[in-house]
PDB file of C-alpha atoms in Angstrom:
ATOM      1  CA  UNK A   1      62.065  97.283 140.810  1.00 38.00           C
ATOM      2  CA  UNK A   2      64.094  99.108 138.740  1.00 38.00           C
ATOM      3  CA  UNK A   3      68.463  99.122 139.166  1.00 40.00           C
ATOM      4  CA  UNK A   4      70.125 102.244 139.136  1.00 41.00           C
ATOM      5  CA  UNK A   5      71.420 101.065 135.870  1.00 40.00           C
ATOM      6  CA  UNK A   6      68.615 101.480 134.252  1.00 36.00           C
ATOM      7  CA  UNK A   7      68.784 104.856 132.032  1.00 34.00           C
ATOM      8  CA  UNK A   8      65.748 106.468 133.198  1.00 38.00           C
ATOM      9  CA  UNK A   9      67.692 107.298 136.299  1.00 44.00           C
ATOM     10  CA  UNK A  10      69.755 109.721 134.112  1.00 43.00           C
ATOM     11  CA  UNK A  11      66.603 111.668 133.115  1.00 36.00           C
ATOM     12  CA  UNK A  12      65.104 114.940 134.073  1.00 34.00           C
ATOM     13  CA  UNK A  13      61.775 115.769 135.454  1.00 37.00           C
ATOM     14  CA  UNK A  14      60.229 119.211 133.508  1.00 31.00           C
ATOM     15  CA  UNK A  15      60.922 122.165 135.438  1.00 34.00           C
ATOM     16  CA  UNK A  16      59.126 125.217 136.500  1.00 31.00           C
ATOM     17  CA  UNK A  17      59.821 128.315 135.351  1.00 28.00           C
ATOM     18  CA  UNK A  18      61.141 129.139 139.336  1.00 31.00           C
ATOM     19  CA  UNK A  19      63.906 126.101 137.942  1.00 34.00           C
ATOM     20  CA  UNK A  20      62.269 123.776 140.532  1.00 35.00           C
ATOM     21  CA  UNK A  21      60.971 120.251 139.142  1.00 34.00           C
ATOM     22  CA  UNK A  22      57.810 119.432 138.862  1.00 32.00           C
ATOM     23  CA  UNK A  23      58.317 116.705 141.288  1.00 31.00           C
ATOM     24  CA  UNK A  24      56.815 116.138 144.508  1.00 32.00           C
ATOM     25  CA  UNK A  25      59.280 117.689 146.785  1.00 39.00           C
ATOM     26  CA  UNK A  26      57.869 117.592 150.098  1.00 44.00           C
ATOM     27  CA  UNK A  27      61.225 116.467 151.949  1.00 62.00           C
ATOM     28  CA  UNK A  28      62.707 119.916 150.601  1.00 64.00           C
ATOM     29  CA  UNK A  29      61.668 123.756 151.792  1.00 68.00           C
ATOM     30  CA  UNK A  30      61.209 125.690 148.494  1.00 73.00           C
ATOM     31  CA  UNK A  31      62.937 128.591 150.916  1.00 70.00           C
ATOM     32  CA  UNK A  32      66.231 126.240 151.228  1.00 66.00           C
ATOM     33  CA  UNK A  33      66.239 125.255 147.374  1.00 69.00           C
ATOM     34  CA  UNK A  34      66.245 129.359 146.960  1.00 70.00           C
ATOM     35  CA  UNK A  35      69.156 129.758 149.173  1.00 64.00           C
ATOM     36  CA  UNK A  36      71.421 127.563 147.732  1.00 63.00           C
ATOM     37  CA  UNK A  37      70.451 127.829 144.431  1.00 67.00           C
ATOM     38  CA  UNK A  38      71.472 131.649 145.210  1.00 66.00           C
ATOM     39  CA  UNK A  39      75.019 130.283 145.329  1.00 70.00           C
ATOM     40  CA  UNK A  40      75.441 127.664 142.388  1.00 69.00           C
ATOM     41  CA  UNK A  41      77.616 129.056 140.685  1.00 74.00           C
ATOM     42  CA  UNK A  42      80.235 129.936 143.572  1.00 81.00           C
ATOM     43  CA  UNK A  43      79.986 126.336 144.875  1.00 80.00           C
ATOM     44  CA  UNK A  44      83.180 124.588 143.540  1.00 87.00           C
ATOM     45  CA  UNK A  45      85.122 128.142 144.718  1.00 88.00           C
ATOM     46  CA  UNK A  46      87.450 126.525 147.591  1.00 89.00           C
ATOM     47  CA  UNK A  47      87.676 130.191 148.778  1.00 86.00           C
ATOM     48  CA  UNK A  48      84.220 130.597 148.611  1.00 81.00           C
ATOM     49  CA  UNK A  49      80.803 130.246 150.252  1.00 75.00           C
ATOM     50  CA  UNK A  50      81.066 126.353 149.963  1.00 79.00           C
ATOM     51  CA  UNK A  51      84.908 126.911 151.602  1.00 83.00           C
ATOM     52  CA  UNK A  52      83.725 124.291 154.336  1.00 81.00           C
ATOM     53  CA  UNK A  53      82.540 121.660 152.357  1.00 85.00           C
ATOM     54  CA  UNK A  54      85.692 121.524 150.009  1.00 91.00           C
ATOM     55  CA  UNK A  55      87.534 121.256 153.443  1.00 91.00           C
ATOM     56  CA  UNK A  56      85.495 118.732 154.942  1.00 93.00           C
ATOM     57  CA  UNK A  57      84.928 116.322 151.586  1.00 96.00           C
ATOM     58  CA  UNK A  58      88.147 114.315 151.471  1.00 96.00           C
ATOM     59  CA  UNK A  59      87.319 113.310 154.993  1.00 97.00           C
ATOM     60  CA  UNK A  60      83.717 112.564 154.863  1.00 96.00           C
ATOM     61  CA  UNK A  61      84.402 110.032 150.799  1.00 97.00           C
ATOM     62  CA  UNK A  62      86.891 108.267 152.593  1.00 96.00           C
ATOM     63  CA  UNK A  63      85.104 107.254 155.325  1.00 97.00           C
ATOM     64  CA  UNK A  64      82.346 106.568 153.136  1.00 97.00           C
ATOM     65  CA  UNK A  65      84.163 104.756 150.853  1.00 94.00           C
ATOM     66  CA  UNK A  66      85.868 102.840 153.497  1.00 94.00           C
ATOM     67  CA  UNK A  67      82.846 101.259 154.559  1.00 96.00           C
ATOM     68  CA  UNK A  68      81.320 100.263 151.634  1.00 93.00           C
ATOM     69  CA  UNK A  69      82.137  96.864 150.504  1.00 84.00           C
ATOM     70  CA  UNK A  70      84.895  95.822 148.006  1.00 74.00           C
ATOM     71  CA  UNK A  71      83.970  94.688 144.349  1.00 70.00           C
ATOM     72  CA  UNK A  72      85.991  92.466 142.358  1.00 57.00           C
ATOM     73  CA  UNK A  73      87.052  93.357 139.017  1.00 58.00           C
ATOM     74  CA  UNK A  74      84.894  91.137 137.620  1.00 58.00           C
ATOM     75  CA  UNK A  75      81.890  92.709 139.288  1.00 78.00           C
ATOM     76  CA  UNK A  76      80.289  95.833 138.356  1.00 87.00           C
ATOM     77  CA  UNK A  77      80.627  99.310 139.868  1.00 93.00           C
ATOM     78  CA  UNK A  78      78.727  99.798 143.264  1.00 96.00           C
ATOM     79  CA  UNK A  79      75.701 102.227 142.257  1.00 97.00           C
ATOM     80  CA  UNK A  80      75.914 105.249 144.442  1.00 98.00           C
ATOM     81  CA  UNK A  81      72.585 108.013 144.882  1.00 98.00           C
ATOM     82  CA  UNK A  82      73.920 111.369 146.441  1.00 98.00           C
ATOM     83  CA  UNK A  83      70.884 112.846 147.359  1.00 96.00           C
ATOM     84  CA  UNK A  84      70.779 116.586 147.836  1.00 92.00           C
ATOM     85  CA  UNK A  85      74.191 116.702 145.690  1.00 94.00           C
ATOM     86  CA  UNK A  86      74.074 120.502 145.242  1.00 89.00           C
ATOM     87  CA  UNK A  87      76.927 121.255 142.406  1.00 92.00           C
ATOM     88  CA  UNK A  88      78.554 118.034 142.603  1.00 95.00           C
ATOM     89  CA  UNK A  89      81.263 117.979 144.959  1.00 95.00           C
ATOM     90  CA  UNK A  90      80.270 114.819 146.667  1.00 96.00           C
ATOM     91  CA  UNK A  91      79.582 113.149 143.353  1.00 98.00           C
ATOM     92  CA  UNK A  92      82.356 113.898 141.706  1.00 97.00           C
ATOM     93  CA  UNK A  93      84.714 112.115 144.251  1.00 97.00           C
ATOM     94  CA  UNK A  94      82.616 109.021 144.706  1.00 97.00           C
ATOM     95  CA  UNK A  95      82.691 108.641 141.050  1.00 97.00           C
ATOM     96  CA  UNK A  96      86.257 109.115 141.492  1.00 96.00           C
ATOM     97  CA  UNK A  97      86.443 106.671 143.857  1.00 95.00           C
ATOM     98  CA  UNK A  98      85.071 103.869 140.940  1.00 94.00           C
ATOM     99  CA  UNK A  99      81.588 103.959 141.788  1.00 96.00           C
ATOM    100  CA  UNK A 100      78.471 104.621 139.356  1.00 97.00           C
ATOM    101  CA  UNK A 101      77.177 107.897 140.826  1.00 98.00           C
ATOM    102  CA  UNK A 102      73.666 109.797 140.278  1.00 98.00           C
ATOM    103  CA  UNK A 103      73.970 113.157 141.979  1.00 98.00           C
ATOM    104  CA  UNK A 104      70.288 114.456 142.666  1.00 97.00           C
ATOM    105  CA  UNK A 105      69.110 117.945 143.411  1.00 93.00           C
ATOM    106  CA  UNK A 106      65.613 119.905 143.512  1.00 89.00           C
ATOM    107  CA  UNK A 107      68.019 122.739 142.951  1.00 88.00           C
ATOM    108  CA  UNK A 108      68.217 123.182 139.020  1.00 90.00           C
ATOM    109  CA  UNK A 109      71.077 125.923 139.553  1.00 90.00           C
ATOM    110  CA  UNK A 110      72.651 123.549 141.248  1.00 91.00           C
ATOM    111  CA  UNK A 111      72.637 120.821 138.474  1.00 94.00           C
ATOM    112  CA  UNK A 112      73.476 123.050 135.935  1.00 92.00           C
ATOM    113  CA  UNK A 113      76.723 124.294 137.807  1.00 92.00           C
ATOM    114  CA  UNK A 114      77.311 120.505 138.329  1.00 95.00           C
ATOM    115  CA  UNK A 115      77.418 119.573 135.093  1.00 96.00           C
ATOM    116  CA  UNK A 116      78.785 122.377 134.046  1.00 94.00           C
ATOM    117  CA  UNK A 117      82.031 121.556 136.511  1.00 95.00           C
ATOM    118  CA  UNK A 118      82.056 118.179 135.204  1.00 97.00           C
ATOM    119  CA  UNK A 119      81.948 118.989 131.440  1.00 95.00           C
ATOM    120  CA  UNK A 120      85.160 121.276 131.643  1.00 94.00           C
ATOM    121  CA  UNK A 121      86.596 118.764 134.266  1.00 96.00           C
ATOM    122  CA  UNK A 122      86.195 115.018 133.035  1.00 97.00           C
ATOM    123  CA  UNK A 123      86.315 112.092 135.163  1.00 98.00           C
ATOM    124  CA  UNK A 124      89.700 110.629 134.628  1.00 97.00           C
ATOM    125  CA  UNK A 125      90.324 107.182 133.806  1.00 95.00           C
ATOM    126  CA  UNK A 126      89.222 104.331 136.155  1.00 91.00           C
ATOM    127  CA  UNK A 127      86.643 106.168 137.721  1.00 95.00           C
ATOM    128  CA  UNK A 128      82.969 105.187 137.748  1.00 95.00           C
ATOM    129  CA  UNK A 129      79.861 107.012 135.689  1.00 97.00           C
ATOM    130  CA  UNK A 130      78.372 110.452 136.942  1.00 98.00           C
ATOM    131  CA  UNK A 131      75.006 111.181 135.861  1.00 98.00           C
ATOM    132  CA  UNK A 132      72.498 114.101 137.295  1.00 98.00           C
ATOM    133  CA  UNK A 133      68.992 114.728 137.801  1.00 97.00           C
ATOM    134  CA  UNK A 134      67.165 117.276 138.955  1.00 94.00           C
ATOM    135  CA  UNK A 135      64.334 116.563 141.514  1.00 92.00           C
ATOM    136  CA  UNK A 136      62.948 115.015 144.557  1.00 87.00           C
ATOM    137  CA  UNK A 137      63.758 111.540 146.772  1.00 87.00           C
ATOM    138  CA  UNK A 138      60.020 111.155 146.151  1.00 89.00           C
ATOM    139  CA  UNK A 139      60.137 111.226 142.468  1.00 91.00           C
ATOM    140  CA  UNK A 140      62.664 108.255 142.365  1.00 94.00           C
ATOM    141  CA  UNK A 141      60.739 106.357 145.258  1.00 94.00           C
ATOM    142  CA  UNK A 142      57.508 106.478 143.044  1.00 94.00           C
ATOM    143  CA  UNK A 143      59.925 104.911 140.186  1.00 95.00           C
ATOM    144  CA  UNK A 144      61.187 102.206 142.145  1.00 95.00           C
ATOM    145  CA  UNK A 145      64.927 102.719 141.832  1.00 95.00           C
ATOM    146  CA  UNK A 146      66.925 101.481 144.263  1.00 97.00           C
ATOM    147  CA  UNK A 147      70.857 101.752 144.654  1.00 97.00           C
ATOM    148  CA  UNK A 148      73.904  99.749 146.522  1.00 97.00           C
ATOM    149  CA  UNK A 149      74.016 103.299 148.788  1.00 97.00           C
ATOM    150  CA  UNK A 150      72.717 106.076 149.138  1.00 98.00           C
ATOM    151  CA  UNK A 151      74.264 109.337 150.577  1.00 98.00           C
ATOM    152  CA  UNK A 152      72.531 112.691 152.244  1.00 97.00           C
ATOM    153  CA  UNK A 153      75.325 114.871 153.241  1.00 95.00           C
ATOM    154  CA  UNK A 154      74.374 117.835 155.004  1.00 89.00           C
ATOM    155  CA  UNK A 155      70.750 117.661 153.840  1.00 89.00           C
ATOM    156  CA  UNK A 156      68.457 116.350 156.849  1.00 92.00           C
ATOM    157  CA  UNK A 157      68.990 119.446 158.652  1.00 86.00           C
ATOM    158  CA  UNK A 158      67.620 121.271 156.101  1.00 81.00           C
ATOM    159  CA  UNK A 159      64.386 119.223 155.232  1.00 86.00           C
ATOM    160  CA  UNK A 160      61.049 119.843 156.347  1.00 84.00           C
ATOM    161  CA  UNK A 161      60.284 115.856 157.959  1.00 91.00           C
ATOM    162  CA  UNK A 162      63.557 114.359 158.879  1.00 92.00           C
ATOM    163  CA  UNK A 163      61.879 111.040 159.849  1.00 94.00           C
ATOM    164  CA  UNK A 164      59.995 110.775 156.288  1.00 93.00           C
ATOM    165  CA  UNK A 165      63.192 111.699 154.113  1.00 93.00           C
ATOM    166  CA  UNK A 166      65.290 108.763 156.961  1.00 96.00           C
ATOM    167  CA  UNK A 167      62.368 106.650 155.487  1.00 96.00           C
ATOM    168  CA  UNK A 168      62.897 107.896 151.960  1.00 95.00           C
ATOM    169  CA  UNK A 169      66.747 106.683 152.204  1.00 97.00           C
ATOM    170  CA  UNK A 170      65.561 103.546 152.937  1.00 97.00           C
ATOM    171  CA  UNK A 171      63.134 102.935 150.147  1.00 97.00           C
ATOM    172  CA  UNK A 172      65.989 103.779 147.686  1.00 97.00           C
ATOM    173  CA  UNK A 173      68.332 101.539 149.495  1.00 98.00           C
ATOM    174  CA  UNK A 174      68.476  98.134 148.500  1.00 97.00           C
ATOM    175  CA  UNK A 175      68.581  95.628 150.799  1.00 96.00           C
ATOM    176  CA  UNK A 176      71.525  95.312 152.209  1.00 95.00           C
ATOM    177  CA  UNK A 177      73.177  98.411 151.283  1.00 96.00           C
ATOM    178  CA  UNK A 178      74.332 101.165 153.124  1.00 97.00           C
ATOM    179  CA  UNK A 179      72.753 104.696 153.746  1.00 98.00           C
ATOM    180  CA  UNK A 180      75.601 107.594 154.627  1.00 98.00           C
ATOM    181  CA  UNK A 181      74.317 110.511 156.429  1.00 98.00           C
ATOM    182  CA  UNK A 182      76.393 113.722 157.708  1.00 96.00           C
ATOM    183  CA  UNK A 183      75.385 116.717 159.930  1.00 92.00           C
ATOM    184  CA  UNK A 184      75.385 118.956 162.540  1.00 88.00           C
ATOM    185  CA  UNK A 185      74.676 118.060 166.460  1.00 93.00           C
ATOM    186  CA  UNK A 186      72.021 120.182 168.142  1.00 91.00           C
ATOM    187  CA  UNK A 187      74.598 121.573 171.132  1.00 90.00           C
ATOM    188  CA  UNK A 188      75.257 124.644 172.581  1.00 83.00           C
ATOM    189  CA  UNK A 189      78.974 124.382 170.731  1.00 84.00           C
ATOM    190  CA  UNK A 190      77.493 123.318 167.278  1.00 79.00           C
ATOM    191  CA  UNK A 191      75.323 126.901 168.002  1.00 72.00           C
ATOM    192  CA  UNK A 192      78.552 128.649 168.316  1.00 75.00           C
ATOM    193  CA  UNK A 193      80.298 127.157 165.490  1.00 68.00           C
ATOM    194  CA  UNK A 194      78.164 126.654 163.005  1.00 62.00           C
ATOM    195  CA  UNK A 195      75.856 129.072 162.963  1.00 52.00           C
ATOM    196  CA  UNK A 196      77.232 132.326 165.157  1.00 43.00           C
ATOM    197  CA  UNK A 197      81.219 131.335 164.034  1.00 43.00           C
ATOM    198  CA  UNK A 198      80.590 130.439 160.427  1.00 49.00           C
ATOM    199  CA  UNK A 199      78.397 132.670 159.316  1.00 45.00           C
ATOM    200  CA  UNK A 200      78.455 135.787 160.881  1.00 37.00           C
ATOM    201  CA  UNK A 201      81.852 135.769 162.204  1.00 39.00           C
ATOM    202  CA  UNK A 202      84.397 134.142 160.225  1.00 45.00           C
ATOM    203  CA  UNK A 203      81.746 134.808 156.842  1.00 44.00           C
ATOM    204  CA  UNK A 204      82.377 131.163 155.829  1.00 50.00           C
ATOM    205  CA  UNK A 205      79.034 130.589 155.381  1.00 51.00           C
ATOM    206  CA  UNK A 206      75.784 132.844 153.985  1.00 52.00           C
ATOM    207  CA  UNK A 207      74.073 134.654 156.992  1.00 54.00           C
ATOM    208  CA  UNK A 208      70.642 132.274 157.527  1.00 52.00           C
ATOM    209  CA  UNK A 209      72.414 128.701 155.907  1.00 56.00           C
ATOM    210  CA  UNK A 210      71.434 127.341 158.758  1.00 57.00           C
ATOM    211  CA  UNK A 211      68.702 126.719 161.441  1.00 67.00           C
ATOM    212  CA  UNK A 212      70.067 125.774 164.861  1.00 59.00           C
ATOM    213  CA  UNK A 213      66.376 124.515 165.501  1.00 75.00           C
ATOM    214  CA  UNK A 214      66.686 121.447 162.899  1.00 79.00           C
ATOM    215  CA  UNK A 215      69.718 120.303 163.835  1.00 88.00           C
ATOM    216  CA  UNK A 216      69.971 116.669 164.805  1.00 93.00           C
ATOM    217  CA  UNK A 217      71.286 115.137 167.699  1.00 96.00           C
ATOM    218  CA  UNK A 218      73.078 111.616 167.002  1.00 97.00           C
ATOM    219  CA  UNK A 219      70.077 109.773 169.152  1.00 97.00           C
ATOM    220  CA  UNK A 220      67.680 111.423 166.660  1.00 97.00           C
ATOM    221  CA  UNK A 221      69.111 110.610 164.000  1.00 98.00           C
ATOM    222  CA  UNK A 222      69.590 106.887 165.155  1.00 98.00           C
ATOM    223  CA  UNK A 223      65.769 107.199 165.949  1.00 98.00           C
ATOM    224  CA  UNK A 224      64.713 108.018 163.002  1.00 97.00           C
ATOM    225  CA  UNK A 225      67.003 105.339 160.774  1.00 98.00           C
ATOM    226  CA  UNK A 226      65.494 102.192 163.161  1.00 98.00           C
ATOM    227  CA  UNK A 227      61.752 103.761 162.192  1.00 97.00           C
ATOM    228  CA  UNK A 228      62.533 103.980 158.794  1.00 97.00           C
ATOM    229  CA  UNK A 229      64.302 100.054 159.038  1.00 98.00           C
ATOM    230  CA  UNK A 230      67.771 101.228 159.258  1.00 98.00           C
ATOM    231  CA  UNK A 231      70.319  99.462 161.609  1.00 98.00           C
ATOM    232  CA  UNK A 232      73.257 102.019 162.753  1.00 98.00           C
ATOM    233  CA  UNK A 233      76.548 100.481 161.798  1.00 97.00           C
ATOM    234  CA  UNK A 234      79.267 103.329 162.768  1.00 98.00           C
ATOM    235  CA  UNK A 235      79.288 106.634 163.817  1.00 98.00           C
ATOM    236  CA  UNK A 236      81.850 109.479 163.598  1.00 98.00           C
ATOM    237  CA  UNK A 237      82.386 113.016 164.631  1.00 97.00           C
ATOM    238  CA  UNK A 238      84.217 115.577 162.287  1.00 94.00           C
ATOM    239  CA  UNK A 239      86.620 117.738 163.370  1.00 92.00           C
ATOM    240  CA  UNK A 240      88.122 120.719 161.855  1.00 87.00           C
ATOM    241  CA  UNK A 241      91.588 122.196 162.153  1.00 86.00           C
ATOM    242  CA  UNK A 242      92.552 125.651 164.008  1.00 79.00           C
ATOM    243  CA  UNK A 243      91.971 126.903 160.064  1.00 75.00           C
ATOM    244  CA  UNK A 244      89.033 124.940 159.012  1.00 74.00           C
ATOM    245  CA  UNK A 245      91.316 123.923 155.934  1.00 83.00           C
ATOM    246  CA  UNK A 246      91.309 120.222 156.835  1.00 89.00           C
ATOM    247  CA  UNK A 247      89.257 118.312 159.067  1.00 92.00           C
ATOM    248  CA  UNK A 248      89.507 114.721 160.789  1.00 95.00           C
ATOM    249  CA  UNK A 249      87.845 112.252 162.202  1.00 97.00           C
ATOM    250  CA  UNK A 250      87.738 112.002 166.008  1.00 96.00           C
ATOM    251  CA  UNK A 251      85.102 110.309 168.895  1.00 96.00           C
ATOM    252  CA  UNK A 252      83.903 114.079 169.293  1.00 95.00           C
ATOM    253  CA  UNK A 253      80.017 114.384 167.769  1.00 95.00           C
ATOM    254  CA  UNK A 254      79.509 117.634 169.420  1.00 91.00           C
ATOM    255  CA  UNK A 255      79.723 119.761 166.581  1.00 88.00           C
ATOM    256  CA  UNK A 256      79.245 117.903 162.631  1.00 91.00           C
ATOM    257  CA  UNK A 257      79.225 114.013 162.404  1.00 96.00           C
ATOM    258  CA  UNK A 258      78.850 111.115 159.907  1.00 98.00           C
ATOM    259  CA  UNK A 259      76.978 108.334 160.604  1.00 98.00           C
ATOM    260  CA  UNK A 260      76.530 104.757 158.365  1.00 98.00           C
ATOM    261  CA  UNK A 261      73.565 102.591 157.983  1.00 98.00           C
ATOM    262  CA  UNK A 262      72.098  99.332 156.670  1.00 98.00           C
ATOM    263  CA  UNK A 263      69.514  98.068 155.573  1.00 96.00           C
ATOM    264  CA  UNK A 264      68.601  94.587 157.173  1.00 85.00           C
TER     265      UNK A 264
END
């Protein structure tokens, strides 16, 4: 097994001339990479498409952060894989947050607006390393690389087998370590809010982000982590304000939710 130290990690796969890798991406709907890749370059506009996700970040790296364990000074940098990173904003702020971060994408608009972001807007001092990659949880399973966590943030609702990519998490987990995953309940409200509110509404959101169908309800989800190993630790619902400008966390997982894992 390979760590996520190792500098192969930092590499990229070739990529099509569509700007998808060459990887096998079977977790990941070549109609979803489209759609966000449409957006790339408007993803680290607060005001803009991604307007939810700025709102919603602080809230879902602390809690991340909070649960992952400490690490002396004399001990190196927890090695962090945010799967699905789109343009970064995740990674950025777990890198941030002293961590060695690989953001990864099958997007390669998204990549390039991600480093892009991060070459006019350098890590400041203290934090950890930020590398990215563009391609698939399968390409770095076939590697062998493994990581001290692993985050999917708003992802499994958009991948074609949510209870191969749970097992996917796990094989890049080592053991031990923790696997983060955010997203949206499959309610009636979560209908309203998400899909109806946000996006055709309120315009937060792109008309057709989001499929009501593949959202996942917090017993699914906990379903699919014990098939694929995975022992829920902790589970939290995220709430927004009357604005949507900040969000919190409450006991309420009827709408968007975070949930943490291990690995036994």
């Amino acid at each position: 097994m390979h760590s996520a130290h190792d500098s192969d990690w930092q590499t990229t796969e070739p990529e099509t001339a569509t700007g998808q890798a060459n990887a096998s991406a079977a977790s990941v709907s070549p109609e979803e990479i489209a759609r966000f890749s449409a957006i790339a370059r408007e993803w680290w506009d607060p005001t803009g498409p991604m307007r939810p996700l700025h709102a919603m970040n602080p809230l879902r790296i602390g809690w991340i952060d909070r649960h992952l364990p400490l690490r002396s000074r004399k001990q190196s940098p927890l090695t962090v894989l945010d799967l699905g990173c789109g343009a970064g904003l995740a990674s950025e702020a777990l890198a941030k947050a002293g961590h060695d971060v690989l953001g990864m994408d099958a997007s390669a608009e998204g990549i390039a607006a991600a480093r892009k972001h991060l070459e006019d807007n350098p890590l400041p001092a203290g934090s950890g390393s930020l590398a990215y990659r563009v391609g698939s949880a399968e390409a770095l399973v076939a590697e062998g690389v493994t990581f001290d966590a692993v985050v999917a943030l708003e992802i499994i609702e958009h991948v074609t087998d949510p209870t191969a990519f749970m097992s996917m998490l796990a094989n890049l987990v080592k053991p031990g370590g923790w696997v983060f995953v955010s997203t949206m309940n499959r309610t009636a409200r979560a209908f309203a809010f998400a899909k109806v509110g946000a996006e055709y509404i309120m315009r937060l959101l792109p008309v057709g982000t989001h499929d009501w169908r593949k959202f996942v309800t917090p017993s699914e989800l906990g379903h699919y982590g014990r098939q694929a190993g995975l022992s829920l630790e902790d589970i939290a619902g995220m709430t927004p304000s009357l604005l949507g400008d900040s969000w919190r966390e409450s006991r309420d997982l009827g709408v968007n939710y975070i949930a943490a894992f291990t690995r036994g």
